[in-house]
Tab-separated table of C-alpha atoms and ligand atoms in Angstrom:
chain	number	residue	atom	x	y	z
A	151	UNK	CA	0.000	0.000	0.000
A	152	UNK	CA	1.359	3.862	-0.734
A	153	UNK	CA	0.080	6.766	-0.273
A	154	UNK	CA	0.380	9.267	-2.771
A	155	UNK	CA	-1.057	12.946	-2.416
A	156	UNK	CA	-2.336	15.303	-5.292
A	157	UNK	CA	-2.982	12.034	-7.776
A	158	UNK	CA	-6.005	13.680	-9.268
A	159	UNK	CA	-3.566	16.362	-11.110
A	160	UNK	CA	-1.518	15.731	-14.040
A	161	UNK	CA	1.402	14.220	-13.037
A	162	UNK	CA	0.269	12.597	-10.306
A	163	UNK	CA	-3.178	10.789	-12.487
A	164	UNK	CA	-0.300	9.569	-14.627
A	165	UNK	CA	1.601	7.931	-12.114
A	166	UNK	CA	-1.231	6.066	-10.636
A	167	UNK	CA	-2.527	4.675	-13.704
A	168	UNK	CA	1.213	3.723	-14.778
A	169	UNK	CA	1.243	2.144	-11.158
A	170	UNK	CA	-1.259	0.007	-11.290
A	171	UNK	CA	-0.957	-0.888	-14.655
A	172	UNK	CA	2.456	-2.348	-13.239
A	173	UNK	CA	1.663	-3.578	-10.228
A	174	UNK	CA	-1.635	-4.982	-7.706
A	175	UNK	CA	-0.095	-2.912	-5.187
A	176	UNK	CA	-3.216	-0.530	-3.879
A	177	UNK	CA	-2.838	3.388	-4.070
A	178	UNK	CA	-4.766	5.791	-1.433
A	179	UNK	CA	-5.180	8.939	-3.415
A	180	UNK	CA	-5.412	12.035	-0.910
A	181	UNK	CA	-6.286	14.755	-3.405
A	182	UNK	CA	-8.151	18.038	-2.210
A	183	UNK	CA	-9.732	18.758	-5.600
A	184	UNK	CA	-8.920	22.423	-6.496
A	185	UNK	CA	-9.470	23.536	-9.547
A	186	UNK	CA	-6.446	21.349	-11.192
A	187	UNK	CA	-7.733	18.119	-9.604
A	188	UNK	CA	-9.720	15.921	-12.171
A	189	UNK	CA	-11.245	12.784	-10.963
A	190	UNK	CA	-11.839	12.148	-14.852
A	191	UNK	CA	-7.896	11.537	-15.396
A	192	UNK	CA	-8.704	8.315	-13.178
A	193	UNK	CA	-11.887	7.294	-15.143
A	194	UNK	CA	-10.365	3.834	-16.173
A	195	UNK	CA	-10.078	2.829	-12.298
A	196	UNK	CA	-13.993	4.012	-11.266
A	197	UNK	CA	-14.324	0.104	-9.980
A	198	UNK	CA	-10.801	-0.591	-9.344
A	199	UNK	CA	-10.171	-1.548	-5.652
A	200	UNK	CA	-6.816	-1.212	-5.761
A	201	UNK	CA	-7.412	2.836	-6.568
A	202	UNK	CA	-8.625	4.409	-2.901
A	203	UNK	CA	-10.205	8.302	-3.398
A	204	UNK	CA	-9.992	10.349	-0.582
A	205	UNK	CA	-10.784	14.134	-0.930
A	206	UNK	CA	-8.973	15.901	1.640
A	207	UNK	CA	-5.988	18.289	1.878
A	208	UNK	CA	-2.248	17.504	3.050
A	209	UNK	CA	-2.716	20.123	5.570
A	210	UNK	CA	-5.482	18.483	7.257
A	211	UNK	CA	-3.242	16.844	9.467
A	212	UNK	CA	-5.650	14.767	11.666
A	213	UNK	CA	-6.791	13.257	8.064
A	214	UNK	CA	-3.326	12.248	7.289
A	215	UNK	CA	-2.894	10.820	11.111
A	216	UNK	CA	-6.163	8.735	10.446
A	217	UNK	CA	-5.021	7.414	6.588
A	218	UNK	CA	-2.061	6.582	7.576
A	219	UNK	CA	-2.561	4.663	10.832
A	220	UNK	CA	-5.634	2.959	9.003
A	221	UNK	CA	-3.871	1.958	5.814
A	222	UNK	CA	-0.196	1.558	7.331
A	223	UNK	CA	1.485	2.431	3.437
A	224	UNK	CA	5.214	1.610	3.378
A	225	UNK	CA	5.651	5.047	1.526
A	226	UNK	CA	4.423	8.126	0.538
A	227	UNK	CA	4.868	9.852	-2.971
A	228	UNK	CA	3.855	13.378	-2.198
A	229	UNK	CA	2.651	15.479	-5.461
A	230	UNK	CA	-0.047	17.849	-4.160
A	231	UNK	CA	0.841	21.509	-4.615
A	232	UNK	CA	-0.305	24.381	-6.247
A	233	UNK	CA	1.787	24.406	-9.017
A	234	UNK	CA	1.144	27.203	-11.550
A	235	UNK	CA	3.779	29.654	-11.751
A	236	UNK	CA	1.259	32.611	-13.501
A	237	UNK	CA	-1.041	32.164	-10.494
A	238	UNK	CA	1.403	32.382	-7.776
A	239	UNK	CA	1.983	35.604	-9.838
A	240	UNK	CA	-1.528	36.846	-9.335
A	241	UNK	CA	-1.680	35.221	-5.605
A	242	UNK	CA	0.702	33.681	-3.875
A	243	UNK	CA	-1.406	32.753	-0.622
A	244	UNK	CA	-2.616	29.092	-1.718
A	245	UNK	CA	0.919	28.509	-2.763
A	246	UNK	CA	2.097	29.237	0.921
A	247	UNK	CA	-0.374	27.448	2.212
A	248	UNK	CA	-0.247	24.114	0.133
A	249	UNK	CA	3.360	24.185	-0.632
A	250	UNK	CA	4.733	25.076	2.444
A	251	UNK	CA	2.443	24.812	5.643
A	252	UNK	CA	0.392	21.929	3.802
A	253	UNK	CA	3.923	19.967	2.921
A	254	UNK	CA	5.006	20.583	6.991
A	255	UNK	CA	1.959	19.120	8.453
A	256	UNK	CA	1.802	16.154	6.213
A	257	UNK	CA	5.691	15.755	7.528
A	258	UNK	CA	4.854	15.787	11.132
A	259	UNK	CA	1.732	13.335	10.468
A	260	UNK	CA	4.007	11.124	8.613
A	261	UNK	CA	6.925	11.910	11.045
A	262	UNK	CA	4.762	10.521	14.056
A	263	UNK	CA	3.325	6.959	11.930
A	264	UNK	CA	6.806	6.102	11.045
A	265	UNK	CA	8.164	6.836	14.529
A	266	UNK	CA	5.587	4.186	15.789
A	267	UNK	CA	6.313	1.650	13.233
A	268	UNK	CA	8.236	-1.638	14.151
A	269	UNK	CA	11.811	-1.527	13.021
A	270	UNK	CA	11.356	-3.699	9.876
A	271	UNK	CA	8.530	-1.448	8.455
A	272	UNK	CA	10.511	1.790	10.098
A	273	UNK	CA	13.669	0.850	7.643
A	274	UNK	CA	11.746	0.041	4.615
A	275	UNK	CA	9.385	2.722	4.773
A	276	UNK	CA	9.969	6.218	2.354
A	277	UNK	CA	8.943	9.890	1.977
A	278	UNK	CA	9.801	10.878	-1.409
A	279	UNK	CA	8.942	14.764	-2.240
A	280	UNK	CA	8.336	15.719	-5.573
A	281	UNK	CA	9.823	19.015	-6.666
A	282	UNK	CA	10.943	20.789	-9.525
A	283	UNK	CA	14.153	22.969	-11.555
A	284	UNK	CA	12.676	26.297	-10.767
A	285	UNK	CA	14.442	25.824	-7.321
A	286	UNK	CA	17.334	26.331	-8.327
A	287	UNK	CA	16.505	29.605	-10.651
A	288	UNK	CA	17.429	31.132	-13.975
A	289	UNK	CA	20.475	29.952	-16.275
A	290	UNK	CA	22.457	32.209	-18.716
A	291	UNK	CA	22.759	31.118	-22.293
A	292	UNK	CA	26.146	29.464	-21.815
A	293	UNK	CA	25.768	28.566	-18.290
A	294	UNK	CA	26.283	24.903	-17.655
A	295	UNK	CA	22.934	22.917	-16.862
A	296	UNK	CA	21.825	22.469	-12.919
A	297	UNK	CA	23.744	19.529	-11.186
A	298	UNK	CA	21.921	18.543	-7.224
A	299	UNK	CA	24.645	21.086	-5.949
A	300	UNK	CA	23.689	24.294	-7.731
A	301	UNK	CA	22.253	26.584	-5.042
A	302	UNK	CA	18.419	27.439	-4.116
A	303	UNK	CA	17.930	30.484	-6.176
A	304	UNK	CA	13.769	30.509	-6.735
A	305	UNK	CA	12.451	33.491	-8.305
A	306	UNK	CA	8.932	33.251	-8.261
A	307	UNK	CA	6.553	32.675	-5.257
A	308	UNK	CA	5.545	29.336	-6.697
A	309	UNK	CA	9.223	28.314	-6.797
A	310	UNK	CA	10.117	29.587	-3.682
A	311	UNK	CA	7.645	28.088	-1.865
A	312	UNK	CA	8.458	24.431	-3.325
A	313	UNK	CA	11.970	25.490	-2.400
A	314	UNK	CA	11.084	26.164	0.744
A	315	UNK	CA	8.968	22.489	0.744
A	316	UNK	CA	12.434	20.899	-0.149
A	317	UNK	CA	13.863	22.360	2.544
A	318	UNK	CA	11.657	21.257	5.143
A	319	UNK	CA	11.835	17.847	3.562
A	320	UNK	CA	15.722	17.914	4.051
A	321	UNK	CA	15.496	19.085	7.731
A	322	UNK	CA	13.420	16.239	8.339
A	323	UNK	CA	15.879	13.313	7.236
A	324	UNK	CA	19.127	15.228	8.986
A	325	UNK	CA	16.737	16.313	12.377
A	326	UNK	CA	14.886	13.495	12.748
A	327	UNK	CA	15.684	10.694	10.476
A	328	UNK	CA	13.175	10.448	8.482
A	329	UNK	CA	14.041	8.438	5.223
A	330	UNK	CA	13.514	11.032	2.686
A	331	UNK	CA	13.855	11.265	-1.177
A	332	UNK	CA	13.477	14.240	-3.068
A	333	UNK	CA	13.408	14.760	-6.959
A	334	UNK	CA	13.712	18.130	-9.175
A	335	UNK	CA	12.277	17.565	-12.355
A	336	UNK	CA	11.737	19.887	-15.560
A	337	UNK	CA	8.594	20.770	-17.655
A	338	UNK	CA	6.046	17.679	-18.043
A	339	UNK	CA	3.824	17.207	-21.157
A	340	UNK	CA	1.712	14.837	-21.802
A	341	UNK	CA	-1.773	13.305	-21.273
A	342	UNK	CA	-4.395	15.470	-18.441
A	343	UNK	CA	-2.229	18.245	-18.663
A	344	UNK	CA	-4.507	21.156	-17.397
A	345	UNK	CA	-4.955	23.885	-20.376
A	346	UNK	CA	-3.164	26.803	-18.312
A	347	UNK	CA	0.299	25.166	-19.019
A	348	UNK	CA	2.148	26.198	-22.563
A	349	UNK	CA	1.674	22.779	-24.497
A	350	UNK	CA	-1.861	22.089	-23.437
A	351	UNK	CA	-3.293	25.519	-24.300
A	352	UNK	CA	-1.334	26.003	-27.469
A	353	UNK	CA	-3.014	22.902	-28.599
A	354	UNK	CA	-6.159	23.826	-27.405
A	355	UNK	CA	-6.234	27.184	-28.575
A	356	UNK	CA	-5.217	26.204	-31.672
A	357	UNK	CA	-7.828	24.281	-32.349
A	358	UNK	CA	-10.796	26.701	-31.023
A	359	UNK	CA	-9.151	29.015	-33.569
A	360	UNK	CA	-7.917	31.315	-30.605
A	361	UNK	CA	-4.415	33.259	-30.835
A	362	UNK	CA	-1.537	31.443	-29.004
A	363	UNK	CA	0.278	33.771	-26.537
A	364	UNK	CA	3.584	34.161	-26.287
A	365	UNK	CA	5.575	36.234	-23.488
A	366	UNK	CA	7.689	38.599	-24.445
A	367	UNK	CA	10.307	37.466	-27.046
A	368	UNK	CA	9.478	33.707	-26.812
A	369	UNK	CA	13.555	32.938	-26.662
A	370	UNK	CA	13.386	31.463	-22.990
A	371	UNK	CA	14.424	27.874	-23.030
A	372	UNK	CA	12.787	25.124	-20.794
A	373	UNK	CA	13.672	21.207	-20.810
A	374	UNK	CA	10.849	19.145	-21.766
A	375	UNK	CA	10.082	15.800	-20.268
A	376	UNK	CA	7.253	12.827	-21.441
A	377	UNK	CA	5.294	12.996	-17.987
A	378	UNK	CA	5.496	8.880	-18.455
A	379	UNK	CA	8.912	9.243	-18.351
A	380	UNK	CA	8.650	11.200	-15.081
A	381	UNK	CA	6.621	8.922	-13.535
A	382	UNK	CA	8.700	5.887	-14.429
A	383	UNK	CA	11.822	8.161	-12.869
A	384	UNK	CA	10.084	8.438	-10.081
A	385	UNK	CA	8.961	4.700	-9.846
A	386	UNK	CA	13.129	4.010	-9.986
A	387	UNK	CA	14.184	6.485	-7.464
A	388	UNK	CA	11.498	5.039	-5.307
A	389	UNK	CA	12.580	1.669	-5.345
A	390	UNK	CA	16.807	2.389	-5.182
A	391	UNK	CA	17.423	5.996	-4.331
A	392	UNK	CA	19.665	6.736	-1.529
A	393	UNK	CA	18.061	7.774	1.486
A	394	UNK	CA	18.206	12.028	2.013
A	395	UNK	CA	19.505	12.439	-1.261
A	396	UNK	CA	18.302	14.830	-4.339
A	397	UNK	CA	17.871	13.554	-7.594
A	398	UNK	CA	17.466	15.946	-10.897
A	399	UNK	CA	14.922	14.708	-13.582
A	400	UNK	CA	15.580	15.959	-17.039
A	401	UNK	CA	14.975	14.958	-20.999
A	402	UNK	CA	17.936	16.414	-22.430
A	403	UNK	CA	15.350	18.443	-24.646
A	404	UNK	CA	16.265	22.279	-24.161
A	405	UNK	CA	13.982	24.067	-26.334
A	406	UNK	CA	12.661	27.406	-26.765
A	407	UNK	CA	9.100	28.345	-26.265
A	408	UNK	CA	8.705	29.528	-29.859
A	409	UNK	CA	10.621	26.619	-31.223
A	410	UNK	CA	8.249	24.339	-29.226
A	411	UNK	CA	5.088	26.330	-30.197
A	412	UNK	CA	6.010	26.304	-33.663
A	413	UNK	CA	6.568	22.268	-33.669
A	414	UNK	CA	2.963	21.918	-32.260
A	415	UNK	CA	1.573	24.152	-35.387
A	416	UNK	CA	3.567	22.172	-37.913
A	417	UNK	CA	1.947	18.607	-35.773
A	418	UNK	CA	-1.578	20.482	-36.009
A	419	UNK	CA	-0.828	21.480	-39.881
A	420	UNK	CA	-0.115	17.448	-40.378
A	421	UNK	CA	-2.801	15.914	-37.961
A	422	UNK	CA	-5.796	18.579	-37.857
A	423	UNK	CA	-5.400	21.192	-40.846
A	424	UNK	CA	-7.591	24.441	-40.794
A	425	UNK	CA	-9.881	24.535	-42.983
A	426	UNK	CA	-9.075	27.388	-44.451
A	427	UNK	CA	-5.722	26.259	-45.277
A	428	UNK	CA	-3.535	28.575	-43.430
A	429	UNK	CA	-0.846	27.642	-41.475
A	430	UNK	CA	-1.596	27.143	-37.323
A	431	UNK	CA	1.282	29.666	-36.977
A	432	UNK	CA	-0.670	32.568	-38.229
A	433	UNK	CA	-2.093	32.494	-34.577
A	434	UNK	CA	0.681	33.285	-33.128
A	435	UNK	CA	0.370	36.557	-31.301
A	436	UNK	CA	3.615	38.189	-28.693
A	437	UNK	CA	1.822	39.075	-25.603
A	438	UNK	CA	3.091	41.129	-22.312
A	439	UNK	CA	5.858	38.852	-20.199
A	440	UNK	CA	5.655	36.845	-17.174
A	441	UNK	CA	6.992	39.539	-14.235
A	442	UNK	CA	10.365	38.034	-13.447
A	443	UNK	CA	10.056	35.287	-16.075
A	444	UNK	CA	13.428	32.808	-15.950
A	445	UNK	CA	15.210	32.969	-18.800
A	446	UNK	CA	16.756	29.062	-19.060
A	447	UNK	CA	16.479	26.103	-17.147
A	448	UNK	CA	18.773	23.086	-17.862
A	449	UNK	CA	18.570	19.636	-16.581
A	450	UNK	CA	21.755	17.588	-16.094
A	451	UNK	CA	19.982	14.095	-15.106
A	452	UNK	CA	23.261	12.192	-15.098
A	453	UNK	CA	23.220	10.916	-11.494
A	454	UNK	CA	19.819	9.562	-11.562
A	455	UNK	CA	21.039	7.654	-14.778
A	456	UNK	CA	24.738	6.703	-13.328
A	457	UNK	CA	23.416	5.474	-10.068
A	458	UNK	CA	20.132	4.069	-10.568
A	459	UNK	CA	20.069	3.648	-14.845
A	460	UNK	CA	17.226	5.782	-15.558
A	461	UNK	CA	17.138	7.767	-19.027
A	462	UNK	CA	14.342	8.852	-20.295
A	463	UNK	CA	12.361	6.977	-23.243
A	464	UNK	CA	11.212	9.408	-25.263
A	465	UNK	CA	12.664	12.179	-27.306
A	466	UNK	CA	10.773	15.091	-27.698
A	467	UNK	CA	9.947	14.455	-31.603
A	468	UNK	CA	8.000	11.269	-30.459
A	469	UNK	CA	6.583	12.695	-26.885
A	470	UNK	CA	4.918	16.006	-28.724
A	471	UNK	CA	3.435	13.862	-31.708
A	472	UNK	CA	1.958	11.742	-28.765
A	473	UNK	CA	0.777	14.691	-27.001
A	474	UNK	CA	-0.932	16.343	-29.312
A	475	UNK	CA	-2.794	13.178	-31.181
A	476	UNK	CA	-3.692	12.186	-27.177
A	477	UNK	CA	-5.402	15.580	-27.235
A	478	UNK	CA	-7.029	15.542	-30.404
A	479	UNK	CA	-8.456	12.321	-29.327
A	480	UNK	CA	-9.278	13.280	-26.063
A	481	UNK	CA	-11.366	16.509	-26.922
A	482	UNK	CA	-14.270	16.395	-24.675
A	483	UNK	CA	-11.693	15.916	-21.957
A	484	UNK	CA	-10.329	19.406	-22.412
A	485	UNK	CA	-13.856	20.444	-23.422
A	486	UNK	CA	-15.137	19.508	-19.665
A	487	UNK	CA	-12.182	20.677	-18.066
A	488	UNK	CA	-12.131	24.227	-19.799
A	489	UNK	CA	-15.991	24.440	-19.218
A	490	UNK	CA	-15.964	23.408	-15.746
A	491	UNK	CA	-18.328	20.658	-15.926
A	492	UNK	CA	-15.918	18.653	-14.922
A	493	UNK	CA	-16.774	20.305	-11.611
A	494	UNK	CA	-20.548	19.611	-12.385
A	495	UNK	CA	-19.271	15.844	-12.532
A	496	UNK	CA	-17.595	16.153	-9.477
A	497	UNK	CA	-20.502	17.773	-7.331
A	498	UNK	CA	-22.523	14.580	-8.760
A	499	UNK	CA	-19.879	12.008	-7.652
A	500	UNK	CA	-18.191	12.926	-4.517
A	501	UNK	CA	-20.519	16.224	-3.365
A	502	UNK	CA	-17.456	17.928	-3.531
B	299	NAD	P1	-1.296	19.947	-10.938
B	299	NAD	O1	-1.555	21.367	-10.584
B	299	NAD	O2	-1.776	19.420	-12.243
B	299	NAD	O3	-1.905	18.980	-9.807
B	299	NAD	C1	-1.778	19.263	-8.440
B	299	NAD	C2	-2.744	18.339	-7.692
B	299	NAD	O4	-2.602	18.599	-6.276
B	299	NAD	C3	-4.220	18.612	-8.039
B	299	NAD	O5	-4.886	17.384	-8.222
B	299	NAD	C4	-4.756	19.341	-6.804
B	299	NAD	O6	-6.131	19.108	-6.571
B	299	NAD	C5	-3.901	18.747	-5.703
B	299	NAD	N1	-3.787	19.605	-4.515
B	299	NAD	C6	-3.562	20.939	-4.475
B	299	NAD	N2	-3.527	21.363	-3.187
B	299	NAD	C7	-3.714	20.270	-2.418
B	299	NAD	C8	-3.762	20.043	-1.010
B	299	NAD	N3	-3.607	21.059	-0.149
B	299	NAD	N4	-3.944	18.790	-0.560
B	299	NAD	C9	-4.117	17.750	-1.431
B	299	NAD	N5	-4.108	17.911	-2.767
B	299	NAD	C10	-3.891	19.153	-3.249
B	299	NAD	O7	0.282	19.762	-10.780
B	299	NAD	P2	1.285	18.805	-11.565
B	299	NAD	O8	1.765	19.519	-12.763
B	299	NAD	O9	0.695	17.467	-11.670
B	299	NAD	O10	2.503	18.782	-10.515
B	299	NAD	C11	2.566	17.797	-9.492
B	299	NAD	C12	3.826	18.031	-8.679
B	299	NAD	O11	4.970	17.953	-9.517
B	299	NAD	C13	3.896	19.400	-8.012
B	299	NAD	O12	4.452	19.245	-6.742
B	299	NAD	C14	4.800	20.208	-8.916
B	299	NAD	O13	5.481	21.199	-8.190
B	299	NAD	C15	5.753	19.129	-9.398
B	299	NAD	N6	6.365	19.351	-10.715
B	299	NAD	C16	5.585	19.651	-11.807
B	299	NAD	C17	6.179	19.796	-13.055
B	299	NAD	C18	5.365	20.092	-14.289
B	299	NAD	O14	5.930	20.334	-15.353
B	299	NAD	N7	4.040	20.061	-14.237
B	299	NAD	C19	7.561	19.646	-13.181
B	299	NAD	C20	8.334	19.363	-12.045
B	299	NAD	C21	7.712	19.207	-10.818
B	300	DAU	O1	10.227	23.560	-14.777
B	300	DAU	C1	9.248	22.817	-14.103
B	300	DAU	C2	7.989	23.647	-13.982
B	300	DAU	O2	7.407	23.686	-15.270
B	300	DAU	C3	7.019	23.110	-12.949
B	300	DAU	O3	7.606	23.172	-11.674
B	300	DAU	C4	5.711	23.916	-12.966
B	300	DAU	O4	4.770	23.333	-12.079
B	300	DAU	C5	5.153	23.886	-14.377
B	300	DAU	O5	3.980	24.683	-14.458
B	300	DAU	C6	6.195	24.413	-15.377
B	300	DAU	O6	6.443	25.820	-15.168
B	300	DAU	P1	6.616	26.837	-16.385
B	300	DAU	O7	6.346	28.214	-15.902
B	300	DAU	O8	7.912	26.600	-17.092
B	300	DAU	O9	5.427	26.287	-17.343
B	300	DAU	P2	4.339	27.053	-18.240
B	300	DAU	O10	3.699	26.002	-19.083
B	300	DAU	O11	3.474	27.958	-17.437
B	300	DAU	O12	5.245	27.961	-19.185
B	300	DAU	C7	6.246	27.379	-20.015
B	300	DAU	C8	6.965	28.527	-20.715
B	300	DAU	O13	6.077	29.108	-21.668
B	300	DAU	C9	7.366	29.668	-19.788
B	300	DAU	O14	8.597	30.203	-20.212
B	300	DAU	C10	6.245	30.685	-19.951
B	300	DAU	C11	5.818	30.488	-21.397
B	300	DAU	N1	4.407	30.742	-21.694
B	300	DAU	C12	3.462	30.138	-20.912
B	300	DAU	C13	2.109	30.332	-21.164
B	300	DAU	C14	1.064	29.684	-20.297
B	300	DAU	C15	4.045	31.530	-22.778
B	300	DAU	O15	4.909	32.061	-23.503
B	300	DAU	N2	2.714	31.718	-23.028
B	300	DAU	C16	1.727	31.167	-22.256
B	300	DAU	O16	0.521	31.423	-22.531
């Protein structure tokens, strides 16, 4: 049994359905259902007893007392945050509370179940803390790519505050033992990626004939990542990392936002042509830029892949062409999510 938190978002839907598609072993799903959780991502597991729902947040730390002494998991994979750079922007307060406070009290609850475990299950058990690059802040074009050691430098209040989780996470493995793991991983795409990200709401826009926004010159570079291919890094550290260490998650795939934009119009051009003919690209439209937008962020991955032989399986050529035919098949997904009745859906399910 593990307990993973925020498994109703993107990353974290994929890794349960990877999960089980791997293994029997059952997942308790602590998700609080804002506005990026989707109970439609899990769909395929509606009468799957090995999939557990619980709606509740990681700050509710009597919740987390009473799932974990009920369910006894041998770890936790914690993925719940509020994770949306442009909204920290406009308001930073959830991401303080969620990121931060949220990611303390679900390390004291988890502090005090493993402190009462016998020593077998007190040895074998695992926290591992799912982060990101932004930590470590903004690269210069030459600058070489970040390695576990660069230093904390976040920039934005969502970054800071996941910094500030990853701290917490490390003063709980050199304070009080806990046996920590914490990964940094770069941009996701993929399948239920929620239409405020880059990829998603190019695509979508694209399609609903709406411009596609770029901030400010479009020249800052990101390193994309297959979300399977996070998950499956994730399964790996998991199961051999070494206890309080850091690993970085990367594809190798430093790209541009134009470049990448303009590789989804050319997929769209191929897969789903206008019908007027035109190239996607004419949308295109340079908007105002992110306040304090990082320029570059570079992935070196190659401890995870020296010490525990991870590399990632996709390239980006073979990711995006998924990603975008996933969405094209997948349209009254994004039609629910960006009309809210996915909410609707929700209210009729779980009264949430
Ligand atoms: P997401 O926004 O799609 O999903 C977040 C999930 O957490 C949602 O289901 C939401 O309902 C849930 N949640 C929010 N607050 C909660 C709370 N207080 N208690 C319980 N659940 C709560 O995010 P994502 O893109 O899937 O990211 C997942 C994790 O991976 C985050 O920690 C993020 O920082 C990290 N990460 C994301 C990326 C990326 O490219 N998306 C890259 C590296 C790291
Ligand atoms: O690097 C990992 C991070 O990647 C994760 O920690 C975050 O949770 C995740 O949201 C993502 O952050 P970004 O800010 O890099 O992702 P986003 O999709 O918001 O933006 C990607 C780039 O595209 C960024 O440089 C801003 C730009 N952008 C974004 C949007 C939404 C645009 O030019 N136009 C847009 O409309």
């Amino acid at each position: 049994m593990i307990l993973i938190t925020g498994a109703a978002g993107f990353i974290g839907s994929n890794f349960v359905l990877d999960w089980l598609a791997q293994s029997d072993e059952t997942v308790i799903n602590l998700d609080d259902l804002t506005y990026a959780g989707n109970l439609e991502n899990l769909a395929s597991l509606k009468n799957d007893a090995r999939h557990i729902f619980v709606k509740g947040s990681i700050g509710d730390a009597e919740l987390v007392a009473q799932l974990l002494a009920e369910h006894q998991p041998r770890a936790v994979v914690n993925f719940a945050a509020e994770s949306h750079v442009d909204r920290s922007i406009h308001g930073p307060e959830d991401f303080i509370q969620t990121n931060i406070v949220g990611t303390f009290r679900l390390l004291e609850a988890v502090r005090a179940y493993w402190g009462g475990l016998a020593d077998d299950a007190k040895a074998a058990f695992r926290f591992l803390h799912v982060s990101t690059d932004e930590v470590y802040g903004s690269l210069g074009q030459d600058d070489p790519a970040f390695t576990e050691t660069h230093r904390y430098e976040p920039n934005s209040p969502y970054s800071a505050s996941k910094a500030a989780s990853d701290h917490l996470v490390r003063a709980y493995h050199h304070t009080y033992g806990l046996p920590v793991l914490t990964t940094n991983c770069s941009n996701n795409y993929g399948p239920y990626h929620f239409p405020e990200k880059l990829i998603p709401l190019v695509i979508h826009n694209a399609l609903a004939g709406k411009l596609l926004p770029i901030y400010g010159d479009g020249q800052q570079i990101r390193d994309w990542l297959y979300v399977k291919d996070h998950c499956s890094a994730i399964r790996r550290v998991l199961e051999a990392g070494r206890l309080g260490e850091t690993y970085n998650i990367g594809g190798w795939n430093e790209k541009p936002n134009l470049d990448v934009v303009h590789t989804l119009c050319a997929i769209l051009d191929q897969l789903s042509p206008r019908a007027d003919g035109l190239p996607y690209k004419a949308q295109i439209t340079y908007v105002k830029d992110r306040p304090g937008h990082d320029r570059r962020y570079a992935i070196d991955a190659s401890k995870i892949e020296r010490e525990l032989g991870w590399k990632p399986a996709e390239t980006f050529e073979s990711g995006i062409k998924k990603t975008v035919q996933w969405y094209l098949d997948n349209q009254a997904w994004v039609a629910n999510v960006t009309s809210g009745a996915y909410r609707e859906w929700l209210g009729k399910q779980y009264g949430a």
